[in-house]
Short mmCIF file of C-alpha atoms in Angstrom, two decimals:
data_model
loop_
_atom_site.label_atom_id
_atom_site.label_comp_id
_atom_site.label_asym_id
_atom_site.label_seq_id
_atom_site.Cartn_x
_atom_site.Cartn_y
_atom_site.Cartn_z
CA MET A 1 3.49 -3.87 4.56
CA ASP A 2 3.65 -0.17 5.26
CA ILE A 3 5.39 1.82 2.50
CA ASP A 4 4.09 5.19 3.66
CA PRO A 5 7.16 7.23 4.73
CA GLN A 6 5.19 8.64 7.67
CA SER A 7 5.02 5.07 9.09
CA SER A 8 1.74 5.74 10.96
CA LEU A 9 0.44 2.19 10.48
CA SER A 10 3.80 0.82 11.62
CA GLU A 11 3.68 2.93 14.78
CA ILE A 12 0.21 1.56 15.58
CA LEU A 13 1.21 -2.08 15.06
CA VAL A 14 4.49 -1.89 16.92
CA SER A 15 3.19 0.06 19.92
CA ASN A 16 -0.05 -1.93 20.27
CA GLY A 17 1.49 -5.30 19.49
CA GLY A 18 3.55 -5.26 22.66
CA PHE A 19 6.83 -4.46 20.88
CA GLY A 20 7.57 -1.14 22.52
CA LEU A 21 8.11 1.91 20.30
CA LEU A 22 8.88 2.17 16.61
CA LYS A 23 11.97 4.27 17.35
CA THR A 24 13.52 1.29 19.21
CA TRP A 25 12.36 -1.33 16.67
CA GLN A 26 15.10 -3.50 15.14
CA LYS A 27 16.27 -1.91 11.89
CA GLU A 28 16.73 -5.40 10.40
CA LYS A 29 12.95 -5.94 10.64
CA THR A 30 11.86 -3.01 8.47
CA LEU A 31 11.15 -2.41 4.81
CA ASN A 32 13.87 0.26 5.01
CA TYR A 33 16.39 -2.53 5.63
CA ILE A 34 15.16 -4.49 2.60
CA PHE A 35 15.47 -1.48 0.30
CA ASP A 36 18.80 -0.46 1.81
CA LEU A 37 20.31 -3.91 1.21
CA TYR A 38 18.99 -4.25 -2.33
CA ILE A 39 20.12 -0.75 -3.32
CA SER A 40 23.65 -1.57 -2.08
CA LYS A 41 23.57 -4.89 -3.94
CA ILE A 42 22.57 -3.22 -7.22
CA GLU A 43 25.11 -0.41 -6.93
CA LYS A 44 28.12 -2.13 -5.35
CA TYR A 45 27.75 -5.87 -4.84
CA PRO A 46 25.78 -7.44 -7.74
CA CYS A 47 27.33 -10.89 -7.14
CA ILE A 48 26.14 -11.15 -3.53
CA GLU A 49 22.97 -13.21 -3.04
CA LEU A 50 20.62 -11.79 -0.41
CA LYS A 51 18.80 -14.33 1.76
CA LEU A 52 16.30 -12.35 3.83
CA GLY A 53 13.31 -14.69 3.59
CA ASP A 54 10.85 -14.23 6.43
CA SER A 55 13.50 -12.98 8.87
CA VAL A 56 12.08 -9.43 8.57
CA ILE A 57 8.50 -10.51 9.30
CA GLU A 58 6.81 -10.19 12.70
CA SER A 59 3.45 -11.53 13.93
CA TYR A 60 0.80 -9.18 15.31
CA LYS A 61 -1.09 -10.86 18.18
CA ASP A 62 -1.18 -14.14 16.20
CA LEU A 63 -3.70 -12.50 13.86
CA TYR A 64 -1.53 -11.60 10.89
CA ASP A 65 2.07 -10.90 9.96
CA PHE A 66 3.52 -7.49 9.16
CA VAL A 67 6.67 -5.69 8.11
CA PRO A 68 6.82 -2.05 9.21
CA SER A 69 8.70 0.88 7.77
CA SER A 70 10.41 3.31 10.09
CA LEU A 71 11.18 7.00 10.36
CA PHE A 72 14.03 6.03 12.69
CA TYR A 73 15.98 3.70 10.44
CA ARG A 74 19.75 4.21 10.15
CA ASN A 75 20.48 7.93 10.68
CA ASN A 76 16.70 8.55 10.66
CA MET A 77 16.52 7.51 7.01
CA GLY A 78 12.86 6.98 6.15
CA LEU A 79 11.55 5.33 3.00
CA ASP A 80 11.31 8.73 1.30
CA ALA A 81 15.09 9.16 1.67
CA LEU A 82 15.70 5.65 0.36
CA ALA A 83 13.43 6.35 -2.62
CA LEU A 84 15.66 9.28 -3.53
CA MET A 85 18.63 6.90 -3.64
CA MET A 86 16.92 4.73 -6.25
CA LYS A 87 17.27 5.19 -10.00
CA ASP A 88 14.32 5.15 -12.35
CA ASP A 89 14.95 1.75 -13.90
CA ILE A 90 13.70 -1.81 -13.61
CA GLN A 91 16.49 -3.00 -11.29
CA TYR A 92 15.39 -0.61 -8.55
CA LEU A 93 11.66 -0.94 -9.26
CA SER A 94 11.98 -4.71 -8.87
CA ILE A 95 13.35 -4.56 -5.31
CA LEU A 96 10.03 -4.97 -3.51
CA LYS A 97 8.80 -7.77 -5.77
CA ASN A 98 12.12 -9.59 -5.59
CA TRP A 99 11.77 -9.87 -1.83
CA VAL A 100 8.01 -10.52 -1.77
CA ASP A 101 8.45 -13.39 -4.23
CA THR A 102 10.61 -15.17 -1.63
CA ILE A 103 7.78 -15.23 0.94
CA ARG A 104 4.68 -15.13 -1.29
CA GLU A 105 3.91 -18.85 -1.00
CA GLY A 106 3.17 -18.50 2.71
CA TYR A 107 0.25 -16.09 2.24
CA ASP A 108 -3.17 -15.90 0.64
CA ILE A 109 -3.24 -12.10 0.64
CA ILE A 110 -0.46 -9.52 0.97
CA LEU A 111 -1.60 -5.95 1.64
CA ILE A 112 0.55 -2.90 0.90
CA ASP A 113 -0.38 0.40 2.54
CA CYS A 114 0.62 3.05 -0.03
CA PRO A 115 0.96 6.82 0.42
CA PRO A 116 -0.46 9.35 -2.07
CA ALA A 117 3.10 10.29 -3.04
CA ASN A 118 4.30 8.96 -6.39
CA ASN A 119 7.90 8.08 -5.60
CA LEU A 120 9.84 5.08 -6.96
CA ILE A 121 8.94 2.85 -4.01
CA THR A 122 5.23 3.56 -4.52
CA ARG A 123 5.59 2.89 -8.24
CA SER A 124 7.26 -0.44 -7.49
CA ALA A 125 4.21 -1.38 -5.40
CA PHE A 126 1.86 -0.38 -8.24
CA LEU A 127 3.77 -2.52 -10.72
CA MET A 128 3.87 -5.67 -8.60
CA SER A 129 0.28 -5.57 -7.33
CA ASP A 130 -2.58 -7.67 -8.68
CA TYR A 131 -5.29 -5.35 -7.36
CA TYR A 132 -5.69 -2.00 -5.65
CA ILE A 133 -8.38 -0.29 -3.55
CA ILE A 134 -8.88 3.43 -3.03
CA PRO A 135 -10.50 5.02 0.05
CA THR A 136 -11.82 8.56 -0.26
CA VAL A 137 -13.64 11.24 1.69
CA LEU A 138 -16.33 13.17 -0.16
CA ASP A 139 -14.95 16.56 -1.09
CA GLY A 140 -13.66 18.21 -4.25
CA LEU A 141 -9.97 17.89 -3.42
CA SER A 142 -10.29 14.19 -2.68
CA THR A 143 -12.23 13.62 -5.90
CA ASN A 144 -9.36 15.13 -7.88
CA GLY A 145 -6.92 13.04 -5.85
CA VAL A 146 -8.71 9.78 -6.64
CA ILE A 147 -8.80 10.54 -10.36
CA HIS A 148 -5.12 11.49 -10.28
CA TYR A 149 -4.25 8.27 -8.42
CA ILE A 150 -6.06 6.07 -10.94
CA ASN A 151 -4.43 7.86 -13.87
CA THR A 152 -1.02 7.66 -12.19
CA ILE A 153 -1.26 3.87 -11.82
CA GLU A 154 -2.39 3.51 -15.44
CA GLU A 155 0.44 5.76 -16.67
CA THR A 156 3.03 4.05 -14.45
CA TYR A 157 2.23 0.62 -15.83
CA GLU A 158 2.24 1.89 -19.42
CA LYS A 159 5.54 3.72 -18.90
CA TYR A 160 7.43 0.67 -17.70
CA CYS A 161 5.50 -2.25 -19.20
CA GLY A 162 4.40 -0.72 -22.49
CA ASP A 163 5.43 -1.78 -25.99
CA THR A 164 9.18 -1.12 -25.75
CA ASP A 165 12.29 -3.28 -25.48
CA ASP A 166 12.47 -2.73 -21.73
CA GLY A 167 8.69 -3.02 -21.48
CA ILE A 168 8.77 -6.62 -22.72
CA ILE A 169 10.92 -7.82 -19.83
CA ALA A 170 9.16 -5.55 -17.32
CA LYS A 171 5.75 -6.97 -18.22
CA HIS A 172 7.12 -10.51 -18.05
CA PHE A 173 8.51 -9.79 -14.58
CA PHE A 174 5.65 -7.74 -13.07
CA GLY A 175 2.73 -9.39 -14.86
CA GLU A 176 -0.51 -7.77 -15.96
CA LYS A 177 -1.65 -4.28 -14.99
CA PRO A 178 -3.15 -4.09 -11.48
CA GLN A 179 -6.94 -4.08 -11.45
CA LEU A 180 -8.94 -1.51 -9.51
CA VAL A 181 -11.24 -3.53 -7.24
CA GLY A 182 -13.16 -0.49 -6.10
CA ILE A 183 -13.36 2.88 -4.40
CA PHE A 184 -15.01 3.23 -1.02
CA TYR A 185 -16.25 6.24 0.94
CA ASN A 186 -14.49 6.78 4.26
CA LEU A 187 -15.20 8.86 7.39
CA LEU A 188 -18.89 9.45 6.63
CA ARG A 189 -20.77 11.37 9.31
CA ALA A 190 -24.26 10.22 10.24
CA GLN A 191 -25.66 13.76 10.45
CA VAL A 192 -24.52 14.79 6.95
CA ASN A 193 -26.50 14.28 3.72
CA TYR A 194 -24.02 13.11 1.08
CA ASP A 195 -26.43 12.57 -1.84
CA ASP A 196 -25.20 15.54 -3.90
CA ALA A 197 -21.54 14.88 -3.12
CA LYS A 198 -21.89 11.23 -4.12
CA ALA A 199 -23.64 12.16 -7.37
CA ASP A 200 -20.88 14.65 -8.22
CA PHE A 201 -18.17 12.10 -7.40
CA GLU A 202 -19.81 9.43 -9.55
CA ASP A 203 -20.07 11.85 -12.49
CA GLU A 204 -16.37 12.70 -12.20
CA ILE A 205 -15.36 9.02 -12.12
CA ASP A 206 -17.59 8.37 -15.16
CA GLY A 207 -16.24 11.31 -17.10
CA GLN A 208 -12.54 11.44 -16.23
CA THR A 209 -11.43 7.81 -15.86
CA SER A 210 -11.86 4.61 -17.82
CA TYR A 211 -14.23 3.34 -15.11
CA SER A 212 -17.95 3.81 -14.55
CA LYS A 213 -19.66 4.59 -11.25
CA SER A 214 -20.12 0.84 -10.72
CA ILE A 215 -16.49 0.80 -9.52
CA ILE A 216 -17.67 2.50 -6.30
CA LEU A 217 -18.20 -0.14 -3.64
CA ASN A 218 -21.48 -0.50 -1.77
CA SER A 219 -19.71 -0.71 1.58
CA GLU A 220 -18.95 2.56 3.38
CA ILE A 221 -16.93 3.41 6.48
CA ASN A 222 -18.70 5.70 8.91
CA ASN A 223 -16.92 8.08 11.24
CA TYR A 224 -17.83 6.25 14.42
CA ILE A 225 -15.81 6.88 17.57
CA ASP A 226 -15.45 3.16 18.24
CA ILE A 227 -13.96 2.54 14.78
CA ALA A 228 -11.45 5.37 15.20
CA ARG A 229 -10.51 4.29 18.72
CA ARG A 230 -10.08 0.62 17.79
CA THR A 231 -8.03 1.53 14.72
CA GLN A 232 -5.64 3.53 16.90
CA GLU A 233 -5.34 0.43 19.06
CA GLY A 234 -4.55 -1.77 16.05
CA ASN A 235 -7.86 -3.62 16.33
CA VAL A 236 -11.18 -3.91 14.51
CA SER A 237 -14.30 -2.39 16.05
CA ILE A 238 -16.46 -4.87 17.96
CA ASP A 239 -19.59 -2.70 17.94
CA LYS A 240 -19.47 -1.58 14.30
CA GLU A 241 -18.96 -3.97 11.39
CA ASP A 242 -18.18 -1.45 8.64
CA PHE A 243 -14.73 -2.85 7.87
CA LYS A 244 -15.91 -6.46 8.09
CA VAL A 245 -18.62 -5.76 5.52
CA LEU A 246 -16.13 -3.90 3.31
CA ALA A 247 -13.61 -6.76 3.49
CA ARG A 248 -16.27 -9.28 2.45
CA GLU A 249 -17.30 -7.18 -0.54
CA ILE A 250 -13.67 -6.77 -1.65
CA LEU A 251 -12.96 -10.49 -1.36
CA ASN A 252 -16.11 -11.32 -3.30
CA LYS A 253 -15.06 -8.96 -6.09
CA ILE A 254 -11.57 -10.47 -6.26
#
């Protein structure tokens, strides 16, 4: 599921899956549609029961299922616009989980591609997730971004599921706080020595989060042309196994 308002992953899957273009994709098969319906239900039609089920799900080359978001939803209303229509309370934050719970039994793993933005839709993904993974490039700005992201997830869970009257029901509904499986380095260039940058990053994680440097995964994604090209095609590289190795490490940790 792609909850990034830019919908880049959705564009890749739709265009390379033989579905045409994202701008002509059926609006009823988007996450926008799910949020739009649930927002209307909460605000205007609380007695109506929504029965979406797997009707919004599409299969990508018989490899996996997906639900895209779209920049071209009704009147070009992306997920960022829908997030602005939501109120900061449990009814709205429960929208994503309410729908996912109706299809959860059919899947071993459900992946949510989140943006760095901390809007209400992103927060709803944080709250309902069991685990999360953070990719990063090795520079100062990204280091600060990773630390901010970790702290944001911790603070989001505490805000809504902490020791308050509303927190009791929120924790019952969303479950335990999502666990950070690991951080992995992305877009590494073969000709660059990253030893100092890695040491600095590890020190920052040790010093500014509740995690130690052991949270950094052993697997790394190199900036190979074949990986980039295959990703743009919606496929996994045949020549380079970086993502396969990473996936195995993540599954072993879970």
